[in-house]
Coordinates of C-alpha atoms and ligand atoms in Angstrom, one line a residue:
X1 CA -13.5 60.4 -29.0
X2 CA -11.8 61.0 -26.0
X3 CA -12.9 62.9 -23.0
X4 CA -10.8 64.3 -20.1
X5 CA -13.6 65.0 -17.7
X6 CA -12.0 67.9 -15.3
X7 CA -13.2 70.0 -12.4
X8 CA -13.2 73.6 -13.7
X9 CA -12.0 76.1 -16.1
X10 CA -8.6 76.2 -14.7
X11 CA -8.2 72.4 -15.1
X12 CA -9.5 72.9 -18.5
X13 CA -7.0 75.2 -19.7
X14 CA -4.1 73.4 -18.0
X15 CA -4.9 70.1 -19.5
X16 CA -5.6 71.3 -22.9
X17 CA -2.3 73.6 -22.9
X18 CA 0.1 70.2 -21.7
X19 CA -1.8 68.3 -25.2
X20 CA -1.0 70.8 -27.2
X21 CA 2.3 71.0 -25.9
X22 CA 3.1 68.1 -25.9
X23 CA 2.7 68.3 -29.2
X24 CA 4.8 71.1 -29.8
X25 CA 7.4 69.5 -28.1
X26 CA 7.1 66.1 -30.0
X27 CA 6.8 67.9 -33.3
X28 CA 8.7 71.4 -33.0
X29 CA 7.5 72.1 -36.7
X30 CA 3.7 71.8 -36.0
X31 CA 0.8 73.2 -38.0
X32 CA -1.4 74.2 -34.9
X33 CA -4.9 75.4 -36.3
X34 CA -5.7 78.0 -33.6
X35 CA -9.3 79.2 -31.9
X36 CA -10.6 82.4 -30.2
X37 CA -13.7 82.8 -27.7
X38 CA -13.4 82.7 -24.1
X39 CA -12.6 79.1 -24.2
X40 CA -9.4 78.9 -25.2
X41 CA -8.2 82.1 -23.2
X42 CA -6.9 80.0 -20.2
X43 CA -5.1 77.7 -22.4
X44 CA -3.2 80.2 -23.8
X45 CA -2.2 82.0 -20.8
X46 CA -0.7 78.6 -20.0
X47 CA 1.5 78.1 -23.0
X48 CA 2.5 81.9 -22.7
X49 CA 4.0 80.7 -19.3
X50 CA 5.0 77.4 -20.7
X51 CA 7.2 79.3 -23.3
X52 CA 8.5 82.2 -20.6
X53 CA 10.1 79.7 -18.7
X54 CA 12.0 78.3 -21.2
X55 CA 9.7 74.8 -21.6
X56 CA 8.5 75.8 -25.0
X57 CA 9.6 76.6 -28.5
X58 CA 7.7 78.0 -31.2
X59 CA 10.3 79.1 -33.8
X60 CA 9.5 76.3 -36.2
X61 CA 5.2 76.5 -35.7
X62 CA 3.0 78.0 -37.8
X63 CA -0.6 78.4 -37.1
X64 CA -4.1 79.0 -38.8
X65 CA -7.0 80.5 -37.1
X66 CA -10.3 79.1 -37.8
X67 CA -12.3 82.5 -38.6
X68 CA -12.5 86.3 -38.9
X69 CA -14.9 88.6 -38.8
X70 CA -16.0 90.5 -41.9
X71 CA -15.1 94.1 -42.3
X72 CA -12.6 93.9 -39.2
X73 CA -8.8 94.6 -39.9
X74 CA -6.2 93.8 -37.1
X75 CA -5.8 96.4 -35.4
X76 CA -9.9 96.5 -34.1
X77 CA -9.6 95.1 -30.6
X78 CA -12.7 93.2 -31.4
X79 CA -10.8 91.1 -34.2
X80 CA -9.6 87.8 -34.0
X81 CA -6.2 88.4 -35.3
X82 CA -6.3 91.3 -32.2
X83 CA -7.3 88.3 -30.0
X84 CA -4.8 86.1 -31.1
X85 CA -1.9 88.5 -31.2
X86 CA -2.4 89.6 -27.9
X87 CA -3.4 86.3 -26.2
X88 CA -0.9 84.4 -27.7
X89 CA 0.9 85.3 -30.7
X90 CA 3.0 89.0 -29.9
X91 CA 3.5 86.7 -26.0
X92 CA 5.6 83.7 -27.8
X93 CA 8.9 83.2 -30.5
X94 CA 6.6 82.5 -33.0
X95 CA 7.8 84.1 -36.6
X96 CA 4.4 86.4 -37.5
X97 CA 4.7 85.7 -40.9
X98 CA 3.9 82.1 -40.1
X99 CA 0.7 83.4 -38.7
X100 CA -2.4 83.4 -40.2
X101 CA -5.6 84.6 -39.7
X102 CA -9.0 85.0 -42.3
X103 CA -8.5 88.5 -43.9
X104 CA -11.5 90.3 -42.6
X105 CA -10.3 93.5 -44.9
X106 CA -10.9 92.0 -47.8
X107 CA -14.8 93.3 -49.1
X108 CA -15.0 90.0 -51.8
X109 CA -16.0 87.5 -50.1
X110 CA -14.9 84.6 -53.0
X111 CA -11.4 86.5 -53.2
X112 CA -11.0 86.0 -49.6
X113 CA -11.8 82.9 -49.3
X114 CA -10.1 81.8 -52.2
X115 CA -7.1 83.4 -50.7
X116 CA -7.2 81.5 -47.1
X117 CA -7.7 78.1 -48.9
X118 CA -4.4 79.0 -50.8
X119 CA -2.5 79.5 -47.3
X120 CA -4.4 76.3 -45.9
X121 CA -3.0 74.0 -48.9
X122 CA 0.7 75.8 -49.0
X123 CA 0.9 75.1 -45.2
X124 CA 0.1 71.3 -44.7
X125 CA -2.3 69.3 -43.0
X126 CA -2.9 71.1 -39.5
X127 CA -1.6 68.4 -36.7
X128 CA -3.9 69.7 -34.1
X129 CA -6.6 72.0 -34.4
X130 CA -8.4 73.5 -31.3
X131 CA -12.1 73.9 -31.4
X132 CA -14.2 75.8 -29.3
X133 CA -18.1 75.1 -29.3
X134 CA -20.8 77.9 -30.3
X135 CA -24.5 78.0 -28.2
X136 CA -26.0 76.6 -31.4
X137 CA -23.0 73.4 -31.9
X138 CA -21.0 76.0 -34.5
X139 CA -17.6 75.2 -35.1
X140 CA -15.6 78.4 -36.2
X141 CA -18.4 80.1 -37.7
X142 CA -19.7 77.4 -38.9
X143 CA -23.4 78.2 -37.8
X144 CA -26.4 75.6 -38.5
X145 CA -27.5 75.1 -41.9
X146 CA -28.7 72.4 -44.3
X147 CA -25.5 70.9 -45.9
X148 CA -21.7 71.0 -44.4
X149 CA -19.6 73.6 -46.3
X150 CA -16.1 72.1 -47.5
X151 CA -14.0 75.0 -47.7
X152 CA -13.4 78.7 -46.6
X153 CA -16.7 80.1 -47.0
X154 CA -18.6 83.6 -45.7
X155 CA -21.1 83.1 -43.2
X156 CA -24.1 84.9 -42.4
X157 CA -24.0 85.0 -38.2
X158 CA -27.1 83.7 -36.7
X159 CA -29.2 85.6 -33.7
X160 CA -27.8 83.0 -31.1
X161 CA -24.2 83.9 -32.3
X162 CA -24.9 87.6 -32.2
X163 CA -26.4 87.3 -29.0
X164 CA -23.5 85.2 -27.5
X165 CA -20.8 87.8 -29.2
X166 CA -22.3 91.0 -28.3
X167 CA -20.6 91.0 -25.1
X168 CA -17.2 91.8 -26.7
X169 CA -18.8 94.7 -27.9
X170 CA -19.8 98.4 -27.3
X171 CA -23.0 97.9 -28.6
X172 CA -24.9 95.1 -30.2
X173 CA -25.2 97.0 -33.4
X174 CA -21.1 96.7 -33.3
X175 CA -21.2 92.7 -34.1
X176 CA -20.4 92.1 -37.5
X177 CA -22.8 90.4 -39.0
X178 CA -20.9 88.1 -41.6
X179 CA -17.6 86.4 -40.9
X180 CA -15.3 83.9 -42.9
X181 CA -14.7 80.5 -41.4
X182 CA -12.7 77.4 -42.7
X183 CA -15.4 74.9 -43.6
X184 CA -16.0 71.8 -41.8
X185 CA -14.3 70.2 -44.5
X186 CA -10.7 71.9 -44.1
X187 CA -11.6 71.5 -39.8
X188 CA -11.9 67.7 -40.4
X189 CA -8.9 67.5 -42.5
X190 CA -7.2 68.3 -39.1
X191 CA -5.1 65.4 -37.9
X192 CA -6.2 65.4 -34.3
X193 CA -9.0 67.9 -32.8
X194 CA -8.7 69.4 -29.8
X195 CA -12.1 70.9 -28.4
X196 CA -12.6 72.6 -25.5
X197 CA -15.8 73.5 -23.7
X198 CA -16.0 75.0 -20.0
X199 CA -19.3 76.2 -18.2
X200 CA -23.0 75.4 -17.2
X201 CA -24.1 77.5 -20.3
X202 CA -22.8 74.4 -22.7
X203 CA -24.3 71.8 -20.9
X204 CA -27.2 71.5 -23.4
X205 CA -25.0 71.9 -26.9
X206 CA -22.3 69.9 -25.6
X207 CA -25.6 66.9 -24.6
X208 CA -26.6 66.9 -28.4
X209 CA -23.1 67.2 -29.9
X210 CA -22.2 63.5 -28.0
X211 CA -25.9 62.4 -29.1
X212 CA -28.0 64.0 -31.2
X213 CA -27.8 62.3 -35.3
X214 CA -24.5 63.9 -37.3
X215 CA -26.5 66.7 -38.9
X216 CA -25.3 69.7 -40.5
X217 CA -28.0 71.5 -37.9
X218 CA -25.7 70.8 -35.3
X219 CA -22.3 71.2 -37.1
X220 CA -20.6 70.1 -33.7
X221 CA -22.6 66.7 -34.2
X222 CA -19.5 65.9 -37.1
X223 CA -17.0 65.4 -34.7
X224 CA -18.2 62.1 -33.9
X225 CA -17.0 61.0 -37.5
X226 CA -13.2 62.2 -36.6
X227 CA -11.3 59.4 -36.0
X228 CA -8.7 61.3 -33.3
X229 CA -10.7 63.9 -31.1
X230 CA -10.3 64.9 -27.3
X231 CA -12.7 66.9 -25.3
X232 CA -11.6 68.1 -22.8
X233 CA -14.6 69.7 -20.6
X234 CA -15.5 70.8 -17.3
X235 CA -18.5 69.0 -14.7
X236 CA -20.5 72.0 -15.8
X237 CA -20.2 71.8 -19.4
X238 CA -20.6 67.8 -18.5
X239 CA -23.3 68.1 -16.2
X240 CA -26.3 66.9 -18.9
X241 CA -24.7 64.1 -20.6
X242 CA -23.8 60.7 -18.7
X243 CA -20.7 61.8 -17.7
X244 CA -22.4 63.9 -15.3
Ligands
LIG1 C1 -17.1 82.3 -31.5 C2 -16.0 81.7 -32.4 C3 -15.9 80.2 -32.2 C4 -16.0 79.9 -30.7 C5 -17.3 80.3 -30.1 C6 -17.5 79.9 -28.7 O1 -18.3 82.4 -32.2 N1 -16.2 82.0 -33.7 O2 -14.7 79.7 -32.8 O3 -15.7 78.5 -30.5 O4 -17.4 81.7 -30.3 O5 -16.9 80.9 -27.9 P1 -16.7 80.8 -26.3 O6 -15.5 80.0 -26.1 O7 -16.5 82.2 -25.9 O8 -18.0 80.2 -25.8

């Protein structure tokens, strides 16, 4: 693995926006497998201004987002196709038909997953896939459990998810309580990983993912066993391991 230590959340997002455009520029076709959360917000506003100026081109990308709530369609504000199209998406050339996003609409759960593994194989191997990190080491949705799921699968959100989420909402009643995520499987199929994590608050996850034993308690734990991951994280998120 390796780690861009930086000094703060603007860093962050400016160093993680030049890898992954560098790797749009290197490779104007790329499969980018996209995240939401606070993490990543910065990031995007950087390739936003990357592209306005003429630096970036994203007519030939397509992208896959790790995870959608259940129940949500795109036009909630609280989605993460909402998140995507108005952090990124609706702000650059890319064709939104080459965009894709978990369909929270869709009430059977094996249907829909079935039909996001379909659009994962027809699109290729995803050349970078950005990865924020959860309170409790999820990746996606992928919350702690006893085994690592392979595929798309519906998740039941845990209390610490709900918890952390509930700020996006109204109410905490609002949080959907189920989501679909792409299973660590189709994450680690990514050719490179990209992860992000900014902020005192992942100190402690961000410890046990560089330490703790690879266990499907700690789903971030499994990135250790990627052979071509970068982390790029701030002192605070830092500040507990011996990078500090
Ligand atoms: C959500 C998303 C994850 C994200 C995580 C961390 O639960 N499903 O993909 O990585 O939150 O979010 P944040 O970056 O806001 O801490």
């Amino acid at each position: 693995m390796k780690i861009y230590k930086v000094k703060n959340y603007d860093e962050l997002s400016r160093k993680a926006a030049n890898i992954i455009a560098a790797q749009i520029t290197l490779k104007p076709d790329s499969v980018l497998g996209l995240a939401t959360g606070s993490s990543p917000v910065g990031l995007y506003k950087n390739l936003v201004s990357m592209y306005e100026k003429g630096d970036l081109d994203f007519s030939q990308i397509t992208t896959v987002n790790l995870d959608e709530y259940k129940g949500l369609d795109g036009t909630n504000d609280q989605s993460y196709r909402y998140f995507m199209n108005e952090n990124l998406l609706t702000k650059v050339n890319v064709p939104m038909e080459r965009t894709f996003v978990p369909d929270g609409t869709i009430e059977d759960a094996a249907a829909a997953c079935a039909a996001y593994d379909e659009i994962l194989n027809s699109v290729g191997t995803v050349d970078i896939q950005l990865l924020g990190l959860g309170h409790d080491g999820h990746l996606g949705f992928n919350e702690p459990d006893d085994h690592f799921e392979d595929g798309t699968h519906c998740v039941q959100l845990t209390e610490t998810t709900i918890q952390a989420n509930k700020r996006f909402f109204e109410k905490e009643e609002d949080v959907p309580r189920q989501a679909y995520t792409m299973g660590i499987g189709g994450i680690m199929r990514a050719k490179m990983l990209l992860v992000v994590a900014s902020g005192e608050d992942k100190a402690d996850i961000l410890n046990k993912v560089l330490t703790a034993p690879v266990s499907p308690q700690i789903p971030g734990t499994i990135l250790r066993f990627h052979p071509n991951v970068i982390l790029v994280a701030d002192e605070a998120a830092l500040s507990k391991t011996e990078l500090a």
